[in-house]
Coordinates of C-alpha atoms and ligand atoms in Angstrom, one line a residue:
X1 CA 130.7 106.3 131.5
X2 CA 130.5 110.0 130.7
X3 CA 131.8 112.0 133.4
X4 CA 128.8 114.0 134.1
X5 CA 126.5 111.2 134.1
X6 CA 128.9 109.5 136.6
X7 CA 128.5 112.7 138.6
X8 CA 124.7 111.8 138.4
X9 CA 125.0 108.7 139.4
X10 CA 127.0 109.0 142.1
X11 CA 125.6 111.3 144.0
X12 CA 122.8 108.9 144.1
X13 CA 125.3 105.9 145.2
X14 CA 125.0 103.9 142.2
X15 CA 128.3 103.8 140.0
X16 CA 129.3 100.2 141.7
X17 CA 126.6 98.8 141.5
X18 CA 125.0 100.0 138.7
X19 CA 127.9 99.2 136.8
X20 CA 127.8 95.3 138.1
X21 CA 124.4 95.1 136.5
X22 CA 123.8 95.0 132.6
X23 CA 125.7 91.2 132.5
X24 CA 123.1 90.2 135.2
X25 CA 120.0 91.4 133.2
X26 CA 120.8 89.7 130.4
X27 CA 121.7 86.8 131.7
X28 CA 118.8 86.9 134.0
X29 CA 116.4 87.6 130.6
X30 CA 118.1 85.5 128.6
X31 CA 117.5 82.2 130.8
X32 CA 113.8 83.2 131.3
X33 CA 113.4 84.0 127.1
X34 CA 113.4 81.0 125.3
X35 CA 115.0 81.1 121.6
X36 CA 112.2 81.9 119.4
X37 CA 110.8 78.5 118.2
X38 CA 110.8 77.2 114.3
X39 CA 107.6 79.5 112.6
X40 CA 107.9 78.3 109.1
X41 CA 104.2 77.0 109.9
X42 CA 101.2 79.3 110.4
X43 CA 99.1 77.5 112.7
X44 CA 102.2 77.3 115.1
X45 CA 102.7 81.2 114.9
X46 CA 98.9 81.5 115.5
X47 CA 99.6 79.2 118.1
X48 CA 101.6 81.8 120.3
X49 CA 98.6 84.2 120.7
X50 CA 96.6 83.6 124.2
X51 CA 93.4 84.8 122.5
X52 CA 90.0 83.4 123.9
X53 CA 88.9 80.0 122.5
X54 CA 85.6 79.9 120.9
X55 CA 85.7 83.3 119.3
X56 CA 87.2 84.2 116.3
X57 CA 89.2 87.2 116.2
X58 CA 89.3 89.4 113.7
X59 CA 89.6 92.7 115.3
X60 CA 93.4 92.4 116.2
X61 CA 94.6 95.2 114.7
X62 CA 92.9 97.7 117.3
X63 CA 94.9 96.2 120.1
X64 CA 97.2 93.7 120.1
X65 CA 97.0 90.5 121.8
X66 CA 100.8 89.8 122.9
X67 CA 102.4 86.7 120.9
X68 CA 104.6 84.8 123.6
X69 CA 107.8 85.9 123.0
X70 CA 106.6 89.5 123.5
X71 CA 105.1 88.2 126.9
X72 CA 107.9 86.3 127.9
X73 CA 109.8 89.4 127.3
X74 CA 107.5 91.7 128.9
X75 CA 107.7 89.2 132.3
X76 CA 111.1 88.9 132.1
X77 CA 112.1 92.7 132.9
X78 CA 109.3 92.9 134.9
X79 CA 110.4 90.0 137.0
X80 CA 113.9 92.4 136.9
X81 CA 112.6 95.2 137.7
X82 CA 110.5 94.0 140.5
X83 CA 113.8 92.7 141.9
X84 CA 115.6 95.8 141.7
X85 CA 113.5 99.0 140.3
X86 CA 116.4 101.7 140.8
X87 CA 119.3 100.1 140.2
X88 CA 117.7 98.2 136.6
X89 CA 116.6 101.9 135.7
X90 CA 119.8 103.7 136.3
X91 CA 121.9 100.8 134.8
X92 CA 119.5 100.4 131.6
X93 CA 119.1 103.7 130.7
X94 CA 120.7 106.4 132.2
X95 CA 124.9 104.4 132.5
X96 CA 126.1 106.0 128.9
X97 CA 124.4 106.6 125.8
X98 CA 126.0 103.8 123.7
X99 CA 124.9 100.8 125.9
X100 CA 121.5 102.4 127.2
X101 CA 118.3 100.2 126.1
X102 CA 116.7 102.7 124.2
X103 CA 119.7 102.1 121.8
X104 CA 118.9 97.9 121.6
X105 CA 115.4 98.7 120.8
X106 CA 116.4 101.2 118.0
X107 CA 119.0 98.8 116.8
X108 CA 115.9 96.7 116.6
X109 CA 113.6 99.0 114.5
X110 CA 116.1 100.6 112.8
X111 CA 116.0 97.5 110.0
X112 CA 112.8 97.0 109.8
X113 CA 112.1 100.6 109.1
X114 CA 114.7 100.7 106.6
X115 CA 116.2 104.0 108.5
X116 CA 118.9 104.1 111.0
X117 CA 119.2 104.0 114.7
X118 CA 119.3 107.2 115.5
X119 CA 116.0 108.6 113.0
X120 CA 113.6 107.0 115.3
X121 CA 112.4 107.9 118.6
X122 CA 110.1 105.8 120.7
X123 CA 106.7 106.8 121.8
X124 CA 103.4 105.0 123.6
X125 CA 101.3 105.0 121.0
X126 CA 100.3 106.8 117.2
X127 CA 98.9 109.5 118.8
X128 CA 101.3 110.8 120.9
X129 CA 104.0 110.9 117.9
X130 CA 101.4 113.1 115.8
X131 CA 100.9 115.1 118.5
X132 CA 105.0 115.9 119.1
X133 CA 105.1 116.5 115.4
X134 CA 102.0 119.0 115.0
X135 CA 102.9 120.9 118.3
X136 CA 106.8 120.8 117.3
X137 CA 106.8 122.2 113.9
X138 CA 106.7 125.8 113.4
X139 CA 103.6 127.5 112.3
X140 CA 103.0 130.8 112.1
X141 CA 99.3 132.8 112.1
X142 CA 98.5 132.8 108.3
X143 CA 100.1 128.8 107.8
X144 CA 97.9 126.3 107.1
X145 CA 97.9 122.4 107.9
X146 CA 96.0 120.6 105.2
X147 CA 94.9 117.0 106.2
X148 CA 92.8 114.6 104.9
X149 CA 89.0 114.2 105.3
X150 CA 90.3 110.1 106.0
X151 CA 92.2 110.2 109.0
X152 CA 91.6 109.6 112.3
X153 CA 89.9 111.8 115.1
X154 CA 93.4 112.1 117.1
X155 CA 95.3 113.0 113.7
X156 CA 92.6 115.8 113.1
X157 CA 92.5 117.0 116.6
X158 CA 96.8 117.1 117.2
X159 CA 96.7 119.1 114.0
X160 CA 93.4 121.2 115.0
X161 CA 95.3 122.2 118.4
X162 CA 98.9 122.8 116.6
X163 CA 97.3 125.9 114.7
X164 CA 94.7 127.3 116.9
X165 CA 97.7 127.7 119.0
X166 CA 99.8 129.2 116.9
X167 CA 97.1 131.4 114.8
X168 CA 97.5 128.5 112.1
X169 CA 94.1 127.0 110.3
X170 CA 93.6 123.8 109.1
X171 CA 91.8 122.2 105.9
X172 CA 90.4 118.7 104.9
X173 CA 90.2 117.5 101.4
X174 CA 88.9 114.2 100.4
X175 CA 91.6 112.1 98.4
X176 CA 88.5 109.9 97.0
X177 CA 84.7 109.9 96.9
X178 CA 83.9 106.2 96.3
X179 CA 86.6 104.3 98.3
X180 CA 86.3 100.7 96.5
X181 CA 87.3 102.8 93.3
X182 CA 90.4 104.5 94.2
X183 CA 93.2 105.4 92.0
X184 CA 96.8 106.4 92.2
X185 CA 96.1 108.8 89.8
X186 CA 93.3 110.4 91.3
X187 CA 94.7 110.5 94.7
X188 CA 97.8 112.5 93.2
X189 CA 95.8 114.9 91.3
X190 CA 94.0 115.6 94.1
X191 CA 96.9 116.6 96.6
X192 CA 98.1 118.5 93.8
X193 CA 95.4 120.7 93.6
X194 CA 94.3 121.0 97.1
X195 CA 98.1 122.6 98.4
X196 CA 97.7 126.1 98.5
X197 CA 100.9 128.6 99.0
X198 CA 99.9 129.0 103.0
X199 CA 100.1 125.1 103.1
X200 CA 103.1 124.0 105.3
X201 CA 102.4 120.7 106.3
X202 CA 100.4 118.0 104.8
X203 CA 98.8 115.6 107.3
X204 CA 97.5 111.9 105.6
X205 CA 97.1 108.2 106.4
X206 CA 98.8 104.8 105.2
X207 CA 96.1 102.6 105.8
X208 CA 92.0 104.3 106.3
X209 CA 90.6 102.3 109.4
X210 CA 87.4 103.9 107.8
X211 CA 87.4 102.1 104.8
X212 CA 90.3 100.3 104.5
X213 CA 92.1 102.0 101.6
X214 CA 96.1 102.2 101.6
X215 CA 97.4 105.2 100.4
X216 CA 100.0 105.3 97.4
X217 CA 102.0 107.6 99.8
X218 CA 105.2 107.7 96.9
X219 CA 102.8 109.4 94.7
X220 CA 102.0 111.9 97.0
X221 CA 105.5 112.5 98.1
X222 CA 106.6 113.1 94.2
X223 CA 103.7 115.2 94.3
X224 CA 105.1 117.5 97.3
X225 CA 108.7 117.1 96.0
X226 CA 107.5 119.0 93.0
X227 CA 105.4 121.5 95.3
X228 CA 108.5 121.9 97.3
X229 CA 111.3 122.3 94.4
X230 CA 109.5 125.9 94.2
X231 CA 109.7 126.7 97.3
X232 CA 111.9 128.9 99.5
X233 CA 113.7 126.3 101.5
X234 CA 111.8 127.7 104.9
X235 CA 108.6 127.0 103.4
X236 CA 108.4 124.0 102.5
X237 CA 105.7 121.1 103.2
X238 CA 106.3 118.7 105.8
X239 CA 104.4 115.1 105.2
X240 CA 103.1 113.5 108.1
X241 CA 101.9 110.1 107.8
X242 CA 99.7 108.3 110.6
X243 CA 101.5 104.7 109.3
X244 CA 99.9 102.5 112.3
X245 CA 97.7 100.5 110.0
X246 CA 100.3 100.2 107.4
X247 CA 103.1 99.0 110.0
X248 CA 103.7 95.2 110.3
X249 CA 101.0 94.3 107.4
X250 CA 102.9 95.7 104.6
X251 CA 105.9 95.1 102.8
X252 CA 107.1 97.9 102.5
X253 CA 109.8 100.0 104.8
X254 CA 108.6 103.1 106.8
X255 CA 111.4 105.1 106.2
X256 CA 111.4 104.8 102.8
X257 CA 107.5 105.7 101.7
X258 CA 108.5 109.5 101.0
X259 CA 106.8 111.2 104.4
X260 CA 109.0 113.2 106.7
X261 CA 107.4 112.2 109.6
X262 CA 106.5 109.0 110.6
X263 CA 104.2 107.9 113.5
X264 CA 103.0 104.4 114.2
X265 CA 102.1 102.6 117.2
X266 CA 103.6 99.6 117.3
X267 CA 100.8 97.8 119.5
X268 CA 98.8 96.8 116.8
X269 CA 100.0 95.0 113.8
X270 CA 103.6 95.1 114.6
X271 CA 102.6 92.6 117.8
X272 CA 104.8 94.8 120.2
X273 CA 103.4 95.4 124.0
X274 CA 100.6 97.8 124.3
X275 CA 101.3 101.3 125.3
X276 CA 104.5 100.8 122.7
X277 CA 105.2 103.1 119.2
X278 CA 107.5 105.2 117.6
X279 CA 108.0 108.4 115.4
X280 CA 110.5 108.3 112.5
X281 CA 111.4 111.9 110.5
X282 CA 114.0 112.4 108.1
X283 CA 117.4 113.3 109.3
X284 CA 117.7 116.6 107.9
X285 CA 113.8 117.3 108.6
X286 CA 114.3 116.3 113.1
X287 CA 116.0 120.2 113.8
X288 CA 112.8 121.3 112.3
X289 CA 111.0 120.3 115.6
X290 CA 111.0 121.5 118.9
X291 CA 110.3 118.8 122.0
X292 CA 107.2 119.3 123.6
X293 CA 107.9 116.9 126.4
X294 CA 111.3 116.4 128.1
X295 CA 113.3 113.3 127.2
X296 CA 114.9 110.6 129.5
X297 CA 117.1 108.9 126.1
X298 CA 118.7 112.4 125.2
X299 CA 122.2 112.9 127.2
X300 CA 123.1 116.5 125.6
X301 CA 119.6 117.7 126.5
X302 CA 120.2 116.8 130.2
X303 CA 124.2 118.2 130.0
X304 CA 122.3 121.4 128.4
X305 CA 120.0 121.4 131.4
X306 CA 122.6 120.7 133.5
X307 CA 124.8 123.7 132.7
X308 CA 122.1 125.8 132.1
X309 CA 123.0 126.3 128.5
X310 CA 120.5 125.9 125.5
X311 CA 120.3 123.0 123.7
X312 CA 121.4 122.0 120.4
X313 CA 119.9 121.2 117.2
X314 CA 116.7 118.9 118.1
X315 CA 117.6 115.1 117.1
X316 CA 115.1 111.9 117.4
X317 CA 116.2 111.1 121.1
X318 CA 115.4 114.8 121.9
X319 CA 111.9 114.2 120.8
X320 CA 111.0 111.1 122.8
X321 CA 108.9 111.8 125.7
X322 CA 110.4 110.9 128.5
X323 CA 108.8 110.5 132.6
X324 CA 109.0 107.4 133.8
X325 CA 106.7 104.3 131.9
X326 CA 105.8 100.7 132.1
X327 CA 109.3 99.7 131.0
X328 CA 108.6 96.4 130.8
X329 CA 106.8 97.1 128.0
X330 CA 108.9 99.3 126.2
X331 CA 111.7 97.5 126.2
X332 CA 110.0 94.2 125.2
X333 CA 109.0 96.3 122.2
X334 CA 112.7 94.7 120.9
X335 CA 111.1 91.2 121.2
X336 CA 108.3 91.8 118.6
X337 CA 111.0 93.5 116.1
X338 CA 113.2 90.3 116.1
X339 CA 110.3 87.8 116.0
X340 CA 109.1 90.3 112.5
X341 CA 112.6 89.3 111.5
X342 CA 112.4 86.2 112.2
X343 CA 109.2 85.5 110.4
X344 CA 109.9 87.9 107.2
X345 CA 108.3 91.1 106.9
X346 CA 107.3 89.8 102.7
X347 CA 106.2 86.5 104.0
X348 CA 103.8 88.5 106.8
X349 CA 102.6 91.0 104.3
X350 CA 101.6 88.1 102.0
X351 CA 100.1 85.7 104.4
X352 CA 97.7 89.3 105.5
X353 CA 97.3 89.6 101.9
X354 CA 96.4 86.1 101.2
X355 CA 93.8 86.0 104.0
X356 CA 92.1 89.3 103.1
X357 CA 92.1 88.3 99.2
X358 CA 90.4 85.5 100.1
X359 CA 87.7 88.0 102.7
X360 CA 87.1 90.3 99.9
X361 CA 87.1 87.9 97.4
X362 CA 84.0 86.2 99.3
X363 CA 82.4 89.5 100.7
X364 CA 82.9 90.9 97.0
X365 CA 80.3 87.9 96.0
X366 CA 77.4 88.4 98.3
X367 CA 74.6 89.9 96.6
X368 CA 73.6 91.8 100.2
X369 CA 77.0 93.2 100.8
X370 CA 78.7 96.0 99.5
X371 CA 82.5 95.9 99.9
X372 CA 83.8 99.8 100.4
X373 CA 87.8 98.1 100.2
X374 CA 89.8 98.1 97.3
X375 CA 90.0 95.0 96.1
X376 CA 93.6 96.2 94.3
X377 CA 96.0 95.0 97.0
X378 CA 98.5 97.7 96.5
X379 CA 95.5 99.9 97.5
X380 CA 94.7 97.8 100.4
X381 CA 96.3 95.9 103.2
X382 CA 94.4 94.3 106.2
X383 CA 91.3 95.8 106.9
X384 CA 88.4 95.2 104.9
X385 CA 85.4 97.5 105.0
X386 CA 81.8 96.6 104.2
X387 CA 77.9 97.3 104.9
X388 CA 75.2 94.2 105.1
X389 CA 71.5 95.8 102.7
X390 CA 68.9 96.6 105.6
X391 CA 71.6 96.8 108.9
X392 CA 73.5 99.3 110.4
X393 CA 77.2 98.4 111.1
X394 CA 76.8 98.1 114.7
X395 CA 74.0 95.3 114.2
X396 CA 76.1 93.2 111.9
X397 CA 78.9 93.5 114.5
X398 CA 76.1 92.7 117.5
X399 CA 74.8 89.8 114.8
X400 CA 78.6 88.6 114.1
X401 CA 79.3 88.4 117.7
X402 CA 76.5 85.9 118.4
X403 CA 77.9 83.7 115.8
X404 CA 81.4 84.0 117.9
X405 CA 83.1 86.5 115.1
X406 CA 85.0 89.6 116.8
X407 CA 84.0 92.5 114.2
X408 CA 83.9 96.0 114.8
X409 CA 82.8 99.3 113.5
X410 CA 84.8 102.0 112.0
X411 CA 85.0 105.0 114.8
X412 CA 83.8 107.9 112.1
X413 CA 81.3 110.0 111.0
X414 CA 80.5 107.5 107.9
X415 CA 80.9 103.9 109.7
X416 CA 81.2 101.0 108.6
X417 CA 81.4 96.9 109.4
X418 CA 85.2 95.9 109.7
X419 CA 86.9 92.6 109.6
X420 CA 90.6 92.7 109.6
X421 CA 92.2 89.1 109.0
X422 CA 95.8 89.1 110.4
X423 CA 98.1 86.1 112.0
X424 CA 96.2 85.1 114.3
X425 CA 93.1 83.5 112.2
X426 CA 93.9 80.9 109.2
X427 CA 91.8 80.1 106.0
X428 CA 89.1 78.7 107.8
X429 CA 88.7 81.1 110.5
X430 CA 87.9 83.7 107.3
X431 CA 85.4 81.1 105.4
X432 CA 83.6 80.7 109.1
X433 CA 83.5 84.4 109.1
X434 CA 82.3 84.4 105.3
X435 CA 79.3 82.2 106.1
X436 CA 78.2 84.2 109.1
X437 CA 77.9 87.3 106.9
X438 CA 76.3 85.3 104.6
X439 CA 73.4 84.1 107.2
X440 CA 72.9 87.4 108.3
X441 CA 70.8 88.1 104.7
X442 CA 68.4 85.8 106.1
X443 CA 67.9 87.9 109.4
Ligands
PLP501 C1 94.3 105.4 111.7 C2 94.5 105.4 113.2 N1 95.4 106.3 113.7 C3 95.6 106.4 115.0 C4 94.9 105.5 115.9 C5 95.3 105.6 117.4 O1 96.4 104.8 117.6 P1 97.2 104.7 118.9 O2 96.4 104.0 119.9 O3 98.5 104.0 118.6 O4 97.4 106.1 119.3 C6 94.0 104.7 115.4 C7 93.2 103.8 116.3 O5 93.1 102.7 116.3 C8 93.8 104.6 114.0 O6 92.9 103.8 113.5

């Protein structure tokens, strides 16, 4: 144990019996967390969701429903923690850097992102990560952030506050008109033109809740690379991507899309416990930042504090907002990462895939629907978007639900009628929800 966090730890008692602990826990979680069962079938994986009977859900990706593993995980530290609060908490996370839990969870992540351990810092949700980011980079009056007219209301409004506090402004631009015809191409040319000399970060989204559209996010990063091989070094564009609806759907690693910054929660499609995300940047882009909130997983930034000296270059861990959380929840977050593992992040992207083909496919065909998704799936991923002739998209939700489909509307200016097909329904749950469209031509 580091001598100074020994020093911490004893003056509040702990060292003995903090130090008897970490064999307990996992003993203690291990016995009350089952191996993960076989999953090569889909109707027993969409057996571990606790989701009402006699509605059909199709609205999972706005908040997760826990699979059981993750609530077996989640009970088991809480059952733990319950049992011993202070002594779990010290032993957990504050005994040494190397064996704290922050480090099992990025262990976890770190190959499924396709980054390592130490890029990643965790969060509670999307919104907070995009908020560190925005309020962490430097921006000067005269800067401007340049986002896109697609993202969501908290990725607008972190950026909105970042510059009106530092005499920054910040610009929209539309990266398509009609969303269903979408092109690589266009999307490129578009970013190109739009970044302006005063542009130092540009702000965009994976996956459009408001219309389903994935971004081709490489493009845009060669498109940036070129903007930024100009550039003086301490002006280039950052890339911030809002990945939450990209994240756990997709085959494709975080890490490795071409944005600097990362920010996903991972309470949606990635299955982990709500109130759970995390926020990846490149290595050499984390110094850029400066930590809005102070961290409980960063050691040097307490020894800083500690000695009253100033801290070092920021890293990931620095970044993480600390103050104490439901850590039941976060540390379960592990338990979803291995049971993505264990199912295959290809094989999950192409059962999502497979179920909204088949969505679109059918929506595609009705005479009084009008799809707004790309059909393309490298344009798409699991959300598809779509307005019913003659009814507003909160009466085809209100007319869905009657027929025991959960649908939603898109929260946005321009909304529209979504149904996201994700592990938890099967081929039939989409043609039921197919027909129900359908009928509602005849209402
Ligand atoms: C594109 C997008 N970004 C961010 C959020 C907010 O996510 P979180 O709850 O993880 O902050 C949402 C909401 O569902 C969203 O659709």
């Amino acid at each position: 144990m580091d001598v100074s966090r020994r020093r911490f730890l004893a003056t509040a008692g702990l060292v003995t019996a903090a130090a008897a602990v970490p064999g307990r826990l996992l003993a203690e979680l291990e016995k009350r967390t089952p191996p993960l069962p076989d999953l090569s079938r889909w109707s027993d994986v969409k057996a571990m969701f606790s989701l009402a009977p006699g509605l059909l859900h199709f609205s999972s990706f706005f908040i997760v429903s826990h699979p059981r593993p993750v609530r077996e995980a989640i009970d088991a530290y809480r059952a733990v923690i319950d049992a011993n609060p202070l002594i779990e908490l010290e032993s957990r996370m504050f005994q040494s850097e190397d064996k704290s839990i922050f480090n099992e969870i990025y262990r976890a992540a770190a190959p499924y992102m396709g980054c390592r351990a130490d890029e990643i810092a965790l969060t509670p949700n999307t919104t907070t990560g995009l908020a560190l980011v925005y309020h962490g980079l430097p921006l000067a009056g005269g800067d401007e952030i340049l986002v896109t007219a697609h993202d969501h209301y908290v990725h607008h409004e972190a950026a909105r506050t970042a510059a009106a506090r530092a005499g920054a402004t910040t610009r929209r631009i539309a990266l398509y008109d009609d969303p269903a015809k979408v092109s690589v191409a266009e999307v490129a040319a578009r970013v190109e033109r739009a970044i302006s000399p005063a542009t130092r970060i540009f702000g965009a989204t994976w996956v459009h809740s408001s219309t389903g559209v994935r971004l081709p996010v490489r493009a845009i990063a060669d498109e940036l690379q070129r903007v930024n091989a100009g550039r003086d070094p301490a002006r280039q564009v950052v890339f911030v991507l809002d990945g939450v609806h990209g994240f756990g759907c997709t085959d494709e690693s975080a890490a490795q899309l071409g944005a600097d910054f990362f920010s996903a929660g991972t309470h949606k499609w990635m299955l982990a416990p709500r109130g759970t995300g995390v926020l990846w940047g490149r290595a050499d882009r984390w110094p850029l930042l400066r930590p809005t909130i102070p961290s409980f997983a960063s050691l040097s930034a307490y020894l800083a504090w500690q000695d009253g000296k100033p801290p070092g270059p920021t890293t990931a861990a620095d970044v993480a907002p600390g103050g104490f959380l439901a850590y039941e929840h976060q540390w379960a977050m592990t338990a979803a990462f291995r049971l993505h593992e264990k199912l295959g992040r290809a094989r999950v992207a192409a059962r999502i895939r497979q179920l909204n083909d088949q969505l679109k496919r059918g929506l595609a065909a009705m005479k009084h629907v009008r799809l707004h998704t790309p059909m393309d799936p490298a344009l798409s991923a699991g959300i598809a978007c779509f307005e019913v002739e003659g009814m507003k998209p909160e009466a085809v939700v209100a007319k869905l639900l009657e027929k025991k489909i959960v649908a939603s509307t898109s929260p946005y200016k321009v909304t529209y009628a979504r149904l996201a097909p994700s592990l938890v329904n099967d081929e039939r749950e989409v043609d039921a929800a197919l027909r129900a469209v359908r009928e509602l031509s005849a209402t």
